[in-house]
Amino acid sequence: ETPLIELKNITFKYHGEEEKNALNDVSLNIYPGEWVALIGHNGSGKSTLAKTINGLIVPNAGDIFVKGEKVTEETLWDIRRMIGMVFQNPDNQFVGSTVEDDVAFGLENQGVPREDMLTRVKDALEKVRMSDFMIKEPARLSGGQKQRVAIAGVIALRPDVIILDEATSMLDPQGRKEVIDTIRKIKEESNLTVISITHDIDEAAYANRVLVMREGEIIQEGTPGEIFSHGEELIELGLDVPFPEKLKAALKEREIDVPDTYLTEEGM
Ligand code: ADP
């Protein structure tokens, strides 16, 4: 199978950061329909990797291929269209004065005809279960609702990939659940590829594959079961570890085998 996204030996250093690379020789394949979680400490390079994937950052070395085609300056805009991003702060992503206008914004920019646009806005809001809020002011919504609208704005553009860059980290537990459930539902209904950067084990546990980053490199990769069965290492991996019992329950619910030795209270 051809990877949807292929990173080959990507290195990137921010201007003025002389001593270290934000990304250091990273290679990675992402396949169509996968849900990949990126975890790791703050500063390990997760956001930089996400921005590299969607073309916001142009690496200093290495190549990126999307659907087997090498990304160049000429194709960068097409790539950005194929890969949508939802960011951390729900209050920083609104451009419209109503939910409906907000979701329509990207489509307007792409010159989608008005009738088609209205259908697509409605469909996208239905997918995130926000169609009852079309004429609400975004500012009046809860955090979880705001992020669902942000997700609608992205999926209305019919991307191949959605990147959630800590999209649940500013939300309360209810908001987190809403956003995760929304992504799960969209995944059930479509072949959307999801990349989620997260400190939330509840979110990462739904991924097909978890990548652990440290100091600009991918240091571990595996299924949630493989990565999370080393309970004592979870904090080292930069995850917010909820109560051990909650974590155990979360993994059990997803039918991830939990070893007997898993997460003793002392280990936490
Ligand atoms: P993460 O998303 O895992 O928290 P980042 O990708 O944001 O990590 O950061 C990786 C490294 O790059 C860190 O050392 C960080 O300090 C540095 N960095 C991130 N953004 C910038 C920037 N705009 N300018 C300079 N250095 C940056």
Tab-separated table of C-alpha atoms and ligand atoms in Angstrom:
chain	number	residue	atom	x	y	z
A	1	GLU	CA	0.000	0.000	0.000
A	2	THR	CA	1.282	3.479	-0.866
A	3	PRO	CA	1.548	5.637	2.231
A	4	LEU	CA	-0.679	8.696	2.198
A	5	ILE	CA	2.154	10.668	3.745
A	6	GLU	CA	5.780	9.730	3.706
A	7	LEU	CA	8.458	11.688	5.542
A	8	LYS	CA	12.022	10.814	4.655
A	9	ASN	CA	14.863	11.957	6.875
A	10	ILE	CA	13.275	15.254	7.833
A	11	THR	CA	15.434	17.703	9.746
A	12	PHE	CA	14.302	21.146	10.829
A	13	LYS	CA	15.858	23.834	12.971
A	14	TYR	CA	14.057	27.039	13.967
A	15	HIS	CA	15.782	30.275	13.114
A	16	GLY	CA	17.858	31.376	16.090
A	17	GLU	CA	17.837	27.945	17.745
A	18	GLU	CA	21.462	27.240	17.001
A	19	GLU	CA	22.145	24.353	19.324
A	20	LYS	CA	19.472	21.830	18.449
A	21	ASN	CA	17.167	20.565	15.751
A	22	ALA	CA	13.433	20.692	16.438
A	23	LEU	CA	13.213	17.636	14.151
A	24	ASN	CA	16.181	15.378	13.748
A	25	ASP	CA	16.228	12.950	10.820
A	26	VAL	CA	12.593	11.894	11.221
A	27	SER	CA	11.204	9.260	8.868
A	28	LEU	CA	7.582	8.231	9.038
A	29	ASN	CA	4.844	6.676	6.912
A	30	ILE	CA	1.177	7.346	7.483
A	31	TYR	CA	-1.337	5.141	5.681
A	32	PRO	CA	-4.837	6.059	4.462
A	33	GLY	CA	-7.481	5.717	7.161
A	34	GLU	CA	-5.046	5.418	10.052
A	35	TRP	CA	-5.486	7.202	13.366
A	36	VAL	CA	-2.029	8.071	14.622
A	37	ALA	CA	-1.414	9.635	18.026
A	38	LEU	CA	1.737	11.653	18.643
A	39	ILE	CA	2.758	11.861	22.267
A	40	GLY	CA	5.797	13.146	24.132
A	41	HIS	CA	6.985	15.922	26.416
A	42	ASN	CA	6.486	19.576	25.640
A	43	GLY	CA	9.208	20.663	23.260
A	44	SER	CA	9.795	17.174	21.855
A	45	GLY	CA	8.834	18.295	18.338
A	46	LYS	CA	5.221	17.161	17.969
A	47	SER	CA	3.812	20.462	16.703
A	48	THR	CA	6.781	21.015	14.448
A	49	LEU	CA	6.202	17.582	12.939
A	50	ALA	CA	2.509	18.366	12.398
A	51	LYS	CA	3.337	21.697	10.745
A	52	THR	CA	5.859	19.964	8.531
A	53	ILE	CA	3.264	17.438	7.441
A	54	ASN	CA	0.797	20.107	6.395
A	55	GLY	CA	3.369	22.320	4.741
A	56	LEU	CA	3.364	25.216	7.226
A	57	ILE	CA	7.026	24.478	7.835
A	58	VAL	CA	9.474	23.677	5.067
A	59	PRO	CA	12.183	21.336	6.367
A	60	ASN	CA	15.886	22.089	6.071
A	61	ALA	CA	16.606	18.579	4.870
A	62	GLY	CA	14.638	15.537	3.777
A	63	ASP	CA	11.680	14.925	1.514
A	64	ILE	CA	7.937	14.659	1.948
A	65	PHE	CA	5.763	12.614	-0.347
A	66	VAL	CA	1.990	12.823	-0.384
A	67	LYS	CA	0.189	10.045	-2.252
A	68	GLY	CA	3.552	9.074	-3.654
A	69	GLU	CA	4.258	12.533	-5.077
A	70	LYS	CA	7.107	14.623	-3.797
A	71	VAL	CA	6.000	17.870	-2.199
A	72	THR	CA	7.528	20.897	-3.904
A	73	GLU	CA	6.915	24.634	-3.707
A	74	GLU	CA	4.457	24.264	-6.583
A	75	THR	CA	2.392	21.580	-4.879
A	76	LEU	CA	2.529	23.014	-1.363
A	77	TRP	CA	-0.880	24.677	-1.651
A	78	ASP	CA	-2.558	21.484	-2.797
A	79	ILE	CA	-1.050	19.746	0.200
A	80	ARG	CA	-2.390	22.351	2.595
A	81	ARG	CA	-5.823	21.744	1.132
A	82	MET	CA	-5.562	18.028	1.695
A	83	ILE	CA	-4.506	18.339	5.296
A	84	GLY	CA	-6.663	20.257	7.767
A	85	MET	CA	-5.574	21.340	11.222
A	86	VAL	CA	-7.450	22.000	14.435
A	87	PHE	CA	-5.477	23.851	17.072
A	88	GLN	CA	-5.385	23.974	20.837
A	89	ASN	CA	-7.245	27.141	21.693
A	90	PRO	CA	-10.918	26.982	20.732
A	91	ASP	CA	-11.200	30.770	20.959
A	92	ASN	CA	-8.473	31.476	18.424
A	93	GLN	CA	-9.982	29.727	15.441
A	94	PHE	CA	-13.171	31.628	14.692
A	95	VAL	CA	-13.535	33.946	11.758
A	96	GLY	CA	-17.310	33.965	11.347
A	97	SER	CA	-19.933	35.737	13.441
A	98	THR	CA	-22.193	32.681	13.386
A	99	VAL	CA	-21.383	28.991	13.436
A	100	GLU	CA	-22.674	28.683	9.885
A	101	ASP	CA	-20.542	31.577	8.570
A	102	ASP	CA	-17.549	30.202	10.326
A	103	VAL	CA	-17.794	26.784	8.717
A	104	ALA	CA	-18.515	28.438	5.344
A	105	PHE	CA	-15.400	30.601	5.470
A	106	GLY	CA	-12.934	28.083	4.067
A	107	LEU	CA	-15.365	27.057	1.344
A	108	GLU	CA	-15.895	30.684	0.328
A	109	ASN	CA	-12.139	31.069	0.078
A	110	GLN	CA	-12.033	28.129	-2.269
A	111	GLY	CA	-14.719	29.672	-4.424
A	112	VAL	CA	-17.250	26.904	-3.859
A	113	PRO	CA	-20.610	27.945	-5.400
A	114	ARG	CA	-23.176	29.148	-2.885
A	115	GLU	CA	-25.657	26.283	-3.097
A	116	ASP	CA	-23.000	23.639	-2.889
A	117	MET	CA	-21.487	25.578	-0.009
A	118	LEU	CA	-24.692	25.578	2.045
A	119	THR	CA	-25.073	21.821	1.608
A	120	ARG	CA	-21.512	21.207	2.625
A	121	VAL	CA	-21.796	23.436	5.692
A	122	LYS	CA	-24.940	21.615	6.761
A	123	ASP	CA	-23.401	18.197	6.197
A	124	ALA	CA	-20.257	19.089	8.108
A	125	LEU	CA	-22.265	20.450	11.049
A	126	GLU	CA	-24.392	17.310	11.078
A	127	LYS	CA	-21.280	15.169	11.225
A	128	VAL	CA	-20.144	16.959	14.390
A	129	ARG	CA	-23.717	17.066	15.738
A	130	MET	CA	-23.828	20.867	15.718
A	131	SER	CA	-26.542	21.479	13.124
A	132	ASP	CA	-28.859	22.907	15.776
A	133	PHE	CA	-26.373	25.696	16.376
A	134	MET	CA	-26.066	27.109	12.824
A	135	ILE	CA	-27.001	30.666	13.718
A	136	LYS	CA	-25.379	30.802	17.150
A	137	GLU	CA	-22.461	33.039	17.897
A	138	PRO	CA	-19.366	30.886	18.265
A	139	ALA	CA	-18.358	32.827	21.383
A	140	ARG	CA	-21.437	31.535	23.192
A	141	LEU	CA	-20.578	27.879	22.753
A	142	SER	CA	-18.835	25.593	25.226
A	143	GLY	CA	-15.221	24.628	24.602
A	144	GLY	CA	-16.165	21.209	23.274
A	145	GLN	CA	-18.784	22.712	20.970
A	146	LYS	CA	-16.264	25.260	19.675
A	147	GLN	CA	-13.809	22.523	18.791
A	148	ARG	CA	-16.559	20.541	17.087
A	149	VAL	CA	-17.318	23.608	14.964
A	150	ALA	CA	-13.608	23.938	14.192
A	151	ILE	CA	-13.619	20.279	13.109
A	152	ALA	CA	-16.678	20.953	10.924
A	153	GLY	CA	-14.808	23.852	9.290
A	154	VAL	CA	-12.011	21.473	8.414
A	155	ILE	CA	-14.076	18.521	7.204
A	156	ALA	CA	-16.289	20.782	5.073
A	157	LEU	CA	-13.173	21.217	2.940
A	158	ARG	CA	-13.026	17.426	2.457
A	159	PRO	CA	-9.436	16.889	3.455
A	160	ASP	CA	-7.692	13.516	3.369
A	161	VAL	CA	-6.126	14.143	6.749
A	162	ILE	CA	-7.113	16.034	9.872
A	163	ILE	CA	-4.427	16.955	12.378
A	164	LEU	CA	-5.621	17.697	15.906
A	165	ASP	CA	-2.826	19.666	17.557
A	166	GLU	CA	-3.688	19.344	21.244
A	167	ALA	CA	-7.257	20.094	20.253
A	168	THR	CA	-8.630	18.667	23.499
A	169	SER	CA	-6.067	20.022	25.937
A	170	MET	CA	-7.940	23.180	26.943
A	171	LEU	CA	-11.270	21.409	27.351
A	172	ASP	CA	-12.990	20.052	30.432
A	173	PRO	CA	-13.604	16.287	30.599
A	174	GLN	CA	-17.030	16.639	28.996
A	175	GLY	CA	-15.566	18.713	26.117
A	176	ARG	CA	-12.762	16.207	25.605
A	177	LYS	CA	-15.219	13.378	25.423
A	178	GLU	CA	-17.366	15.267	22.906
A	179	VAL	CA	-14.411	15.915	20.638
A	180	ILE	CA	-13.059	12.361	20.862
A	181	ASP	CA	-16.527	10.909	20.220
A	182	THR	CA	-16.905	13.241	17.245
A	183	ILE	CA	-13.652	12.038	15.728
A	184	ARG	CA	-14.596	8.406	16.384
A	185	LYS	CA	-17.921	8.915	14.643
A	186	ILE	CA	-16.310	10.582	11.633
A	187	LYS	CA	-13.788	7.739	11.437
A	188	GLU	CA	-16.611	5.196	11.439
A	189	GLU	CA	-18.329	6.966	8.567
A	190	SER	CA	-15.324	7.780	6.403
A	191	ASN	CA	-11.762	6.902	5.619
A	192	LEU	CA	-10.414	10.157	7.047
A	193	THR	CA	-6.853	9.862	8.298
A	194	VAL	CA	-6.382	11.348	11.757
A	195	ILE	CA	-3.202	12.540	13.420
A	196	SER	CA	-3.737	13.601	16.996
A	197	ILE	CA	-1.144	15.280	19.132
A	198	THR	CA	-2.184	14.768	22.700
A	199	HIS	CA	-1.269	14.409	26.340
A	200	ASP	CA	-4.576	12.698	26.967
A	201	ILE	CA	-4.365	8.964	27.270
A	202	ASP	CA	-8.081	8.649	26.616
A	203	GLU	CA	-7.540	10.219	23.200
A	204	ALA	CA	-4.323	8.366	22.356
A	205	ALA	CA	-5.849	5.020	23.293
A	206	TYR	CA	-8.241	5.272	20.325
A	207	ALA	CA	-5.404	5.559	17.819
A	208	ASN	CA	-4.293	2.586	15.718
A	209	ARG	CA	-0.709	3.577	16.278
A	210	VAL	CA	1.042	5.684	18.895
A	211	LEU	CA	4.312	7.476	18.166
A	212	VAL	CA	6.410	8.730	21.042
A	213	MET	CA	8.664	11.722	20.400
A	214	ARG	CA	11.656	12.946	22.340
A	215	GLU	CA	14.109	15.689	21.414
A	216	GLY	CA	13.052	15.860	17.803
A	217	GLU	CA	13.030	12.123	17.200
A	218	ILE	CA	10.476	9.326	17.186
A	219	ILE	CA	11.782	7.060	19.909
A	220	GLN	CA	8.966	4.509	20.168
A	221	GLU	CA	6.100	3.365	18.049
A	222	GLY	CA	3.417	0.752	18.565
A	223	THR	CA	-0.225	0.028	19.209
A	224	PRO	CA	-1.745	1.727	22.276
A	225	GLY	CA	-1.527	-1.651	24.022
A	226	GLU	CA	2.183	-1.934	23.299
A	227	ILE	CA	2.984	1.634	24.274
A	228	PHE	CA	0.723	1.908	27.311
A	229	SER	CA	1.467	-1.451	28.851
A	230	HIS	CA	4.572	0.074	30.372
A	231	GLY	CA	2.596	1.993	32.941
A	232	GLU	CA	5.588	3.210	34.893
A	233	GLU	CA	6.992	4.878	31.769
A	234	LEU	CA	3.872	6.828	30.945
A	235	ILE	CA	4.838	9.909	32.893
A	236	GLU	CA	8.285	9.806	31.333
A	237	LEU	CA	6.567	9.767	27.964
A	238	GLY	CA	4.967	13.086	28.810
A	239	LEU	CA	1.418	11.906	29.280
A	240	ASP	CA	-1.044	13.200	31.804
A	241	VAL	CA	-1.774	10.023	33.629
A	242	PRO	CA	-5.254	9.912	35.049
A	243	PHE	CA	-6.084	7.765	38.027
A	244	PRO	CA	-4.689	4.297	37.414
A	245	GLU	CA	-8.149	2.823	37.734
A	246	LYS	CA	-9.484	5.168	35.080
A	247	LEU	CA	-6.634	4.307	32.765
A	248	LYS	CA	-7.128	0.599	33.284
A	249	ALA	CA	-10.821	0.990	32.551
A	250	ALA	CA	-10.093	3.068	29.442
A	251	LEU	CA	-7.776	0.407	28.042
A	252	LYS	CA	-10.102	-2.476	28.990
A	253	GLU	CA	-12.992	-0.752	27.259
A	254	ARG	CA	-10.922	-0.694	24.085
A	255	GLU	CA	-10.100	-4.377	24.587
A	256	ILE	CA	-6.447	-3.590	25.124
A	257	ASP	CA	-4.847	-6.269	27.242
A	258	VAL	CA	-3.823	-4.957	30.607
A	259	PRO	CA	-1.031	-6.952	32.253
A	260	ASP	CA	-1.547	-7.920	35.895
A	261	THR	CA	1.422	-5.859	36.972
A	262	TYR	CA	-0.015	-2.862	35.242
A	263	LEU	CA	0.019	0.459	37.018
A	264	THR	CA	0.330	-0.198	40.671
A	265	GLU	CA	-0.423	2.758	42.919
A	266	GLU	CA	3.261	2.950	43.897
A	267	GLY	CA	4.186	3.091	40.229
A	268	MET	CA	2.234	6.291	39.933
B	1	ADP	P1	5.944	20.049	21.113
B	1	ADP	O1	4.855	20.268	20.140
B	1	ADP	O2	6.297	18.616	21.296
B	1	ADP	O3	5.705	20.737	22.423
B	1	ADP	P2	7.474	21.833	19.412
B	1	ADP	O4	7.432	21.227	18.068
B	1	ADP	O5	6.564	22.971	19.691
B	1	ADP	O6	7.293	20.694	20.518
B	1	ADP	O7	8.956	22.325	19.714
B	1	ADP	C1	10.127	21.589	19.377
B	1	ADP	C2	11.358	22.432	19.683
B	1	ADP	O8	11.384	23.572	18.827
B	1	ADP	C3	11.410	22.970	21.102
B	1	ADP	O9	12.750	22.979	21.522
B	1	ADP	C4	10.892	24.379	20.958
B	1	ADP	O10	11.463	25.213	21.935
B	1	ADP	C5	11.376	24.771	19.584
B	1	ADP	N1	10.452	25.726	18.949
B	1	ADP	C6	9.130	25.532	18.712
B	1	ADP	N2	8.582	26.598	18.085
B	1	ADP	C7	9.585	27.488	17.915
B	1	ADP	C8	9.676	28.785	17.330
B	1	ADP	N3	8.605	29.367	16.770
B	1	ADP	N4	10.894	29.403	17.348
B	1	ADP	C9	11.976	28.810	17.896
B	1	ADP	N5	11.954	27.593	18.447
B	1	ADP	C10	10.790	26.930	18.471
